[in-house]
Amino acid sequence: MIRILIIEDSLVITSLLRAILNQEADMTVIGCAKNGAEGVSMAESLQPDLITMDIRMPIMDGFEATRHIMATRPVPIVVISSSVADDELRITFRAIEEGALAVIEKPGGLSSPHFSMIRSNLVETIRAMAEVKLVRRIRHIRASRPVVMPAPVAVTSGSCQVVALACSTGGPQALHTILRMLPRNLPFAMVVVQHISPGFIGGLVKWLADACKLTIKLAEEGERLQPGIVLLAPDDHHVLIRAESGGLWVHLSQTPPINRFRPSGNPLFTSLAQVAPGRAVGGILTGMGNDGAFGLLAMRNAGCHTFAQDRESSIVFGMPGEAIELNAAQTILSLERIPDFLLTLSN
């Protein structure tokens, strides 16, 4: 049984969350706190298996509460936010940096057209996060043994033009770790598909940009891929890459979601297999589900190098595990090895 503490200042949302979670046979809400300070105290006394955390609360906000809890008795924390205002997003991603594991959209009322999807995402995320061992928190990962690099990447003449990544749960922390270790003069472009609740991708871009030397932005229709620029897929659009006039260019598509995801990693990887065989690298990072595995296999079959994050450093091993099972990943890497591995592509 997953014992859950809700920290939320809205009585309406608290009642809704409690009703949703108590309906699950393997979940029970053991307490509800109406502000961060009360939540910190209840976390200590009740010792829950998981906490859902609001961001904007009186007395102590969600960032401060997360920081206190993770510094004293770490427990899996899922941030539940309703606002995409800049200030709340800033606090949300600071909570992620302090050790919160995921950020998801706060459910609206039963009449909301997206209620069923949000409810399902909430329950699936909590179930997955409750199993996370916090010794694997991304922000505390350090190389504990000498780094042994894999064999040189087998790319064809002209070297690597673009690195494409796909990630879901745990992806923001993984991207933060990878991108902040890469230099401003990166000799290849990067394109990233990150599954995240609608409205949160802009906050993720700003958070990553503040921590990194690279230019990080949302992908735009018709822009050319350029070295040193990291493009993230915008809400509700697949990102495909097309070749034209000697360069690689972004095409945004609203073709149907793939396994509920738009953006999905599969169209990105598949398009690169077609237009940049042997000249691109694809990787799948931490996340629930199996998105990207078949597209990554297409890249490997096209002569591109492919990799997946290993089980030990993944918050959730679903996506990389599926890619490995499909034999789509040529190399398996721990998170702390990925930045140096990518830098070998320029040598």
CSV table of C-alpha atoms in Angstrom, one decimal:
chain,number,residue,atom,x,y,z
A,1,MET,CA,0.0,0.0,0.0
A,2,ILE,CA,1.4,3.4,-1.0
A,3,ARG,CA,0.9,5.8,1.9
A,4,ILE,CA,0.5,9.4,0.6
A,5,LEU,CA,0.6,12.8,2.2
A,6,ILE,CA,-1.1,15.7,0.4
A,7,ILE,CA,0.4,19.2,0.9
A,8,GLU,CA,-2.1,21.6,-0.7
A,9,ASP,CA,-3.7,24.9,0.4
A,10,SER,CA,-6.9,24.5,-1.6
A,11,LEU,CA,-9.5,22.4,0.2
A,12,VAL,CA,-11.3,21.8,-3.1
A,13,ILE,CA,-8.1,20.3,-4.7
A,14,THR,CA,-7.2,18.4,-1.5
A,15,SER,CA,-10.7,16.8,-1.6
A,16,LEU,CA,-10.3,15.9,-5.3
A,17,LEU,CA,-6.8,14.5,-4.9
A,18,ARG,CA,-7.9,12.4,-1.9
A,19,ALA,CA,-10.9,11.0,-3.7
A,20,ILE,CA,-8.8,10.1,-6.8
A,21,LEU,CA,-6.0,8.4,-4.8
A,22,ASN,CA,-8.2,6.6,-2.3
A,23,GLN,CA,-10.1,5.0,-5.2
A,24,GLU,CA,-6.9,3.1,-6.1
A,25,ALA,CA,-6.6,-0.3,-4.4
A,26,ASP,CA,-2.8,0.2,-3.7
A,27,MET,CA,-3.0,3.8,-2.4
A,28,THR,CA,-4.2,5.5,0.7
A,29,VAL,CA,-4.1,9.2,1.8
A,30,ILE,CA,-2.7,9.3,5.4
A,31,GLY,CA,-2.8,13.0,5.8
A,32,CYS,CA,-3.4,16.4,4.3
A,33,ALA,CA,-1.4,19.6,5.1
A,34,LYS,CA,-2.7,23.1,4.2
A,35,ASN,CA,0.7,24.8,3.9
A,36,GLY,CA,4.4,23.9,3.6
A,37,ALA,CA,5.3,24.3,7.2
A,38,GLU,CA,2.5,22.0,8.3
A,39,GLY,CA,3.6,19.6,5.6
A,40,VAL,CA,7.2,19.4,6.8
A,41,SER,CA,5.9,18.6,10.3
A,42,MET,CA,3.5,15.9,9.1
A,43,ALA,CA,6.1,14.4,6.8
A,44,GLU,CA,8.3,13.8,9.8
A,45,SER,CA,5.5,12.4,12.1
A,46,LEU,CA,3.6,10.3,9.5
A,47,GLN,CA,6.6,9.1,7.4
A,48,PRO,CA,4.6,8.7,4.2
A,49,ASP,CA,5.8,6.7,1.2
A,50,LEU,CA,5.2,9.7,-1.1
A,51,ILE,CA,4.2,13.3,-1.0
A,52,THR,CA,2.2,15.4,-3.5
A,53,MET,CA,3.3,19.0,-3.2
A,54,ASP,CA,1.6,22.2,-4.2
A,55,ILE,CA,3.8,25.2,-5.0
A,56,ARG,CA,2.0,28.4,-4.0
A,57,MET,CA,1.1,28.1,-0.3
A,58,PRO,CA,1.0,30.5,2.7
A,59,ILE,CA,3.7,30.4,5.4
A,60,MET,CA,6.0,28.1,3.4
A,61,ASP,CA,5.9,27.5,-0.4
A,62,GLY,CA,6.5,24.2,-2.1
A,63,PHE,CA,10.1,24.9,-2.8
A,64,GLU,CA,11.0,25.5,0.8
A,65,ALA,CA,9.0,22.5,2.0
A,66,THR,CA,10.7,20.3,-0.6
A,67,ARG,CA,14.1,21.6,0.5
A,68,HIS,CA,13.4,20.9,4.2
A,69,ILE,CA,12.0,17.4,3.6
A,70,MET,CA,14.8,16.3,1.3
A,71,ALA,CA,17.4,17.6,3.8
A,72,THR,CA,16.0,15.8,6.8
A,73,ARG,CA,14.0,12.7,5.8
A,74,PRO,CA,14.0,12.3,2.0
A,75,VAL,CA,10.8,10.9,0.5
A,76,PRO,CA,9.6,10.8,-3.1
A,77,ILE,CA,7.9,14.2,-3.9
A,78,VAL,CA,5.6,14.8,-6.9
A,79,VAL,CA,5.0,18.5,-7.5
A,80,ILE,CA,1.4,19.2,-8.6
A,81,SER,CA,1.0,22.7,-10.1
A,82,SER,CA,-1.9,24.5,-11.8
A,83,SER,CA,-0.2,27.7,-13.0
A,84,VAL,CA,2.2,28.3,-15.9
A,85,ALA,CA,3.0,31.8,-14.7
A,86,ASP,CA,6.7,32.5,-14.7
A,87,ASP,CA,7.1,32.9,-11.0
A,88,GLU,CA,5.3,29.6,-10.1
A,89,LEU,CA,7.3,27.8,-12.8
A,90,ARG,CA,10.5,29.1,-11.4
A,91,ILE,CA,9.6,27.8,-7.9
A,92,THR,CA,8.4,24.5,-9.5
A,93,PHE,CA,11.7,23.8,-11.2
A,94,ARG,CA,13.7,24.9,-8.1
A,95,ALA,CA,11.8,22.2,-6.3
A,96,ILE,CA,12.8,19.7,-8.9
A,97,GLU,CA,16.4,20.8,-8.5
A,98,GLU,CA,16.1,20.2,-4.7
A,99,GLY,CA,15.0,16.6,-5.3
A,100,ALA,CA,11.3,16.5,-6.2
A,101,LEU,CA,11.0,13.7,-8.8
A,102,ALA,CA,8.3,14.9,-11.1
A,103,VAL,CA,6.0,17.8,-12.0
A,104,ILE,CA,2.4,17.1,-13.2
A,105,GLU,CA,-0.7,19.1,-13.9
A,106,LYS,CA,-3.2,19.7,-11.1
A,107,PRO,CA,-6.5,18.0,-11.9
A,108,GLY,CA,-9.5,20.2,-12.6
A,109,GLY,CA,-13.1,19.3,-11.8
A,110,LEU,CA,-14.9,16.2,-13.0
A,111,SER,CA,-16.4,18.3,-15.9
A,112,SER,CA,-12.9,19.2,-17.3
A,113,PRO,CA,-12.5,17.7,-20.8
A,114,HIS,CA,-9.0,16.5,-19.8
A,115,PHE,CA,-9.9,15.1,-16.4
A,116,SER,CA,-9.6,11.4,-17.3
A,117,MET,CA,-6.2,11.9,-18.9
A,118,ILE,CA,-4.8,14.0,-16.0
A,119,ARG,CA,-6.2,11.6,-13.5
A,120,SER,CA,-4.5,8.7,-15.2
A,121,ASN,CA,-1.2,10.5,-15.5
A,122,LEU,CA,-1.4,11.4,-11.8
A,123,VAL,CA,-2.0,7.9,-10.6
A,124,GLU,CA,0.6,6.3,-13.0
A,125,THR,CA,3.2,8.9,-11.9
A,126,ILE,CA,2.6,8.4,-8.2
A,127,ARG,CA,2.7,4.6,-8.6
A,128,ALA,CA,6.0,4.9,-10.4
A,129,MET,CA,7.5,7.5,-8.1
A,130,ALA,CA,6.7,5.6,-4.9
A,131,GLU,CA,9.2,2.9,-6.1
A,132,VAL,CA,12.1,5.3,-6.6
A,133,LYS,CA,15.1,4.8,-4.4
A,134,LEU,CA,16.2,8.3,-3.4
A,135,VAL,CA,19.8,7.4,-3.3
A,136,ARG,CA,19.5,7.8,-7.1
A,137,ARG,CA,18.4,11.4,-6.9
A,138,ILE,CA,19.9,13.1,-10.0
A,139,ARG,CA,21.3,16.2,-8.3
A,140,HIS,CA,23.4,14.1,-6.0
A,141,ILE,CA,24.9,11.7,-8.6
A,142,ARG,CA,28.7,11.8,-8.6
A,143,ALA,CA,31.1,9.5,-10.4
A,144,SER,CA,32.0,6.9,-7.7
A,145,ARG,CA,34.5,5.0,-10.0
A,146,PRO,CA,36.8,5.9,-12.8
A,147,VAL,CA,34.9,6.7,-16.0
A,148,VAL,CA,35.6,4.1,-18.8
A,149,MET,CA,34.4,5.5,-22.1
A,150,PRO,CA,32.8,3.1,-24.6
A,151,ALA,CA,34.4,2.5,-28.0
A,152,PRO,CA,34.6,5.5,-30.4
A,153,VAL,CA,31.3,6.3,-32.0
A,154,ALA,CA,31.0,4.8,-35.5
A,155,VAL,CA,29.7,7.7,-37.6
A,156,THR,CA,30.4,8.1,-41.3
A,157,SER,CA,32.5,10.8,-42.8
A,158,GLY,CA,31.4,14.3,-41.7
A,159,SER,CA,31.0,13.2,-38.1
A,160,CYS,CA,27.9,13.9,-36.0
A,161,GLN,CA,25.6,16.7,-37.0
A,162,VAL,CA,22.9,16.3,-34.5
A,163,VAL,CA,22.1,14.5,-31.2
A,164,ALA,CA,18.5,13.7,-30.5
A,165,LEU,CA,17.2,12.7,-27.0
A,166,ALA,CA,13.9,11.5,-25.7
A,167,CYS,CA,12.9,11.4,-22.1
A,168,SER,CA,9.9,11.5,-19.7
A,169,THR,CA,9.7,11.1,-16.0
A,170,GLY,CA,13.0,12.2,-14.5
A,171,GLY,CA,14.0,13.9,-17.8
A,172,PRO,CA,14.3,17.4,-16.5
A,173,GLN,CA,16.8,16.3,-13.9
A,174,ALA,CA,18.7,14.2,-16.4
A,175,LEU,CA,18.8,17.1,-19.0
A,176,HIS,CA,20.0,19.5,-16.3
A,177,THR,CA,22.8,17.1,-15.5
A,178,ILE,CA,23.9,16.6,-19.1
A,179,LEU,CA,23.4,20.0,-20.6
A,180,ARG,CA,25.2,22.0,-17.9
A,181,MET,CA,28.3,19.9,-18.5
A,182,LEU,CA,28.5,20.7,-22.2
A,183,PRO,CA,30.5,23.7,-23.6
A,184,ARG,CA,29.1,26.7,-25.4
A,185,ASN,CA,31.0,25.8,-28.6
A,186,LEU,CA,29.4,22.4,-29.0
A,187,PRO,CA,30.1,21.2,-32.5
A,188,PHE,CA,26.7,19.7,-33.1
A,189,ALA,CA,23.0,20.6,-32.7
A,190,MET,CA,20.7,18.9,-30.2
A,191,VAL,CA,17.0,18.2,-30.4
A,192,VAL,CA,15.0,17.0,-27.3
A,193,VAL,CA,11.6,15.5,-26.8
A,194,GLN,CA,10.6,15.7,-23.1
A,195,HIS,CA,7.2,14.5,-22.0
A,196,ILE,CA,5.8,17.1,-19.6
A,197,SER,CA,2.3,18.5,-18.7
A,198,PRO,CA,1.0,21.2,-21.1
A,199,GLY,CA,2.3,24.7,-20.3
A,200,PHE,CA,5.4,23.5,-18.4
A,201,ILE,CA,7.8,23.2,-21.3
A,202,GLY,CA,8.6,27.0,-21.3
A,203,GLY,CA,9.5,26.9,-17.6
A,204,LEU,CA,11.8,23.9,-18.3
A,205,VAL,CA,13.5,25.8,-21.1
A,206,LYS,CA,14.2,28.8,-18.8
A,207,TRP,CA,15.4,26.6,-15.9
A,208,LEU,CA,17.8,24.7,-18.2
A,209,ALA,CA,19.0,27.9,-19.9
A,210,ASP,CA,19.8,29.5,-16.5
A,211,ALA,CA,22.0,26.5,-15.7
A,212,CYS,CA,23.8,26.0,-19.0
A,213,LYS,CA,26.3,27.7,-21.3
A,214,LEU,CA,24.4,26.5,-24.4
A,215,THR,CA,21.5,28.3,-26.2
A,216,ILE,CA,18.4,26.4,-25.2
A,217,LYS,CA,15.0,27.3,-26.8
A,218,LEU,CA,11.8,25.8,-28.1
A,219,ALA,CA,11.9,24.5,-31.6
A,220,GLU,CA,10.2,26.6,-34.3
A,221,GLU,CA,8.8,25.6,-37.7
A,222,GLY,CA,11.4,26.0,-40.4
A,223,GLU,CA,14.5,26.8,-38.4
A,224,ARG,CA,17.8,25.3,-39.3
A,225,LEU,CA,19.7,23.1,-36.9
A,226,GLN,CA,22.9,24.8,-35.7
A,227,PRO,CA,25.8,23.6,-33.6
A,228,GLY,CA,25.6,24.6,-29.9
A,229,ILE,CA,21.8,25.2,-30.0
A,230,VAL,CA,19.5,22.9,-28.1
A,231,LEU,CA,15.9,22.7,-29.3
A,232,LEU,CA,13.1,21.3,-27.2
A,233,ALA,CA,9.8,20.1,-28.7
A,234,PRO,CA,7.0,22.6,-28.0
A,235,ASP,CA,3.6,21.5,-26.5
A,236,ASP,CA,1.4,19.4,-28.7
A,237,HIS,CA,3.8,19.1,-31.7
A,238,HIS,CA,5.9,16.3,-33.0
A,239,VAL,CA,9.4,17.5,-34.1
A,240,LEU,CA,10.6,16.0,-37.4
A,241,ILE,CA,13.9,16.9,-39.2
A,242,ARG,CA,14.1,17.4,-42.9
A,243,ALA,CA,17.1,17.9,-45.2
A,244,GLU,CA,17.2,20.8,-47.6
A,245,SER,CA,19.8,23.1,-49.2
A,246,GLY,CA,22.6,21.3,-47.5
A,247,GLY,CA,21.2,21.6,-44.0
A,248,LEU,CA,18.8,20.0,-41.5
A,249,TRP,CA,15.6,21.9,-40.7
A,250,VAL,CA,12.8,21.6,-38.2
A,251,HIS,CA,9.3,20.6,-39.2
A,252,LEU,CA,6.6,20.8,-36.5
A,253,SER,CA,3.7,18.3,-37.0
A,254,GLN,CA,0.3,17.8,-35.4
A,255,THR,CA,-0.2,14.4,-36.8
A,256,PRO,CA,-2.0,12.2,-34.2
A,257,PRO,CA,-0.4,11.4,-30.8
A,258,ILE,CA,1.7,8.2,-30.7
A,259,ASN,CA,0.8,6.0,-27.7
A,260,ARG,CA,-0.9,9.2,-26.2
A,261,PHE,CA,2.3,11.3,-26.7
A,262,ARG,CA,2.6,14.4,-28.8
A,263,PRO,CA,5.5,15.2,-29.0
A,264,SER,CA,6.8,11.6,-29.3
A,265,GLY,CA,10.4,10.5,-29.7
A,266,ASN,CA,9.5,8.1,-32.5
A,267,PRO,CA,8.9,10.7,-35.3
A,268,LEU,CA,12.1,12.6,-34.4
A,269,PHE,CA,14.3,9.5,-34.4
A,270,THR,CA,12.6,8.1,-37.5
A,271,SER,CA,13.0,11.3,-39.5
A,272,LEU,CA,16.8,11.5,-38.6
A,273,ALA,CA,17.2,7.9,-39.7
A,274,GLN,CA,15.9,8.9,-43.1
A,275,VAL,CA,17.7,12.3,-43.6
A,276,ALA,CA,20.9,11.8,-41.6
A,277,PRO,CA,21.9,8.2,-41.8
A,278,GLY,CA,25.2,7.7,-40.1
A,279,ARG,CA,25.5,11.4,-39.2
A,280,ALA,CA,23.2,11.5,-36.1
A,281,VAL,CA,23.2,10.1,-32.6
A,282,GLY,CA,20.0,9.2,-30.7
A,283,GLY,CA,19.6,8.6,-27.0
A,284,ILE,CA,16.8,7.6,-24.7
A,285,LEU,CA,16.8,8.8,-21.1
A,286,THR,CA,14.8,8.0,-18.0
A,287,GLY,CA,11.0,7.8,-18.4
A,288,MET,CA,7.8,5.8,-18.1
A,289,GLY,CA,6.5,3.8,-21.0
A,290,ASN,CA,8.2,2.8,-24.3
A,291,ASP,CA,8.2,6.0,-26.4
A,292,GLY,CA,11.1,6.3,-28.8
A,293,ALA,CA,12.3,2.7,-28.8
A,294,PHE,CA,11.1,1.9,-32.4
A,295,GLY,CA,12.4,5.2,-33.7
A,296,LEU,CA,15.8,4.6,-32.0
A,297,LEU,CA,16.0,1.2,-33.7
A,298,ALA,CA,15.4,2.8,-37.0
A,299,MET,CA,18.3,5.1,-36.3
A,300,ARG,CA,20.6,2.2,-35.4
A,301,ASN,CA,19.6,0.3,-38.6
A,302,ALA,CA,20.4,3.5,-40.6
A,303,GLY,CA,24.0,3.5,-39.3
A,304,CYS,CA,23.5,6.1,-36.5
A,305,HIS,CA,25.0,5.5,-33.1
A,306,THR,CA,22.3,5.0,-30.4
A,307,PHE,CA,22.4,4.8,-26.6
A,308,ALA,CA,20.2,4.4,-23.6
A,309,GLN,CA,20.6,5.5,-20.0
A,310,ASP,CA,21.3,2.6,-17.6
A,311,ARG,CA,18.9,1.3,-15.0
A,312,GLU,CA,20.9,2.4,-11.9
A,313,SER,CA,20.9,6.1,-12.8
A,314,SER,CA,17.4,6.3,-14.3
A,315,ILE,CA,14.6,7.6,-12.1
A,316,VAL,CA,12.3,5.3,-14.1
A,317,PHE,CA,13.8,2.7,-16.4
A,318,GLY,CA,10.7,2.2,-18.6
A,319,MET,CA,11.8,4.0,-21.8
A,320,PRO,CA,15.5,3.1,-21.8
A,321,GLY,CA,14.7,-0.4,-20.7
A,322,GLU,CA,12.3,-0.9,-23.7
A,323,ALA,CA,15.0,0.4,-26.1
A,324,ILE,CA,17.5,-2.0,-24.7
A,325,GLU,CA,15.1,-4.9,-24.9
A,326,LEU,CA,14.4,-4.1,-28.5
A,327,ASN,CA,18.2,-4.0,-29.2
A,328,ALA,CA,17.8,-0.4,-30.3
A,329,ALA,CA,20.6,0.9,-28.1
A,330,GLN,CA,24.1,0.3,-29.2
A,331,THR,CA,25.6,1.6,-25.9
A,332,ILE,CA,24.2,1.7,-22.4
A,333,LEU,CA,25.5,4.6,-20.2
A,334,SER,CA,25.1,5.9,-16.7
A,335,LEU,CA,24.0,9.5,-16.5
A,336,GLU,CA,27.3,10.9,-15.3
A,337,ARG,CA,29.0,9.4,-18.4
A,338,ILE,CA,26.7,10.8,-21.0
A,339,PRO,CA,28.2,14.4,-21.2
A,340,ASP,CA,31.8,13.1,-21.8
A,341,PHE,CA,30.4,10.5,-24.2
A,342,LEU,CA,28.7,13.2,-26.3
A,343,LEU,CA,31.9,15.3,-26.3
A,344,THR,CA,33.8,12.3,-27.8
A,345,LEU,CA,31.6,12.8,-30.9
A,346,SER,CA,33.6,16.0,-31.8
A,347,ASN,CA,37.0,14.3,-31.6
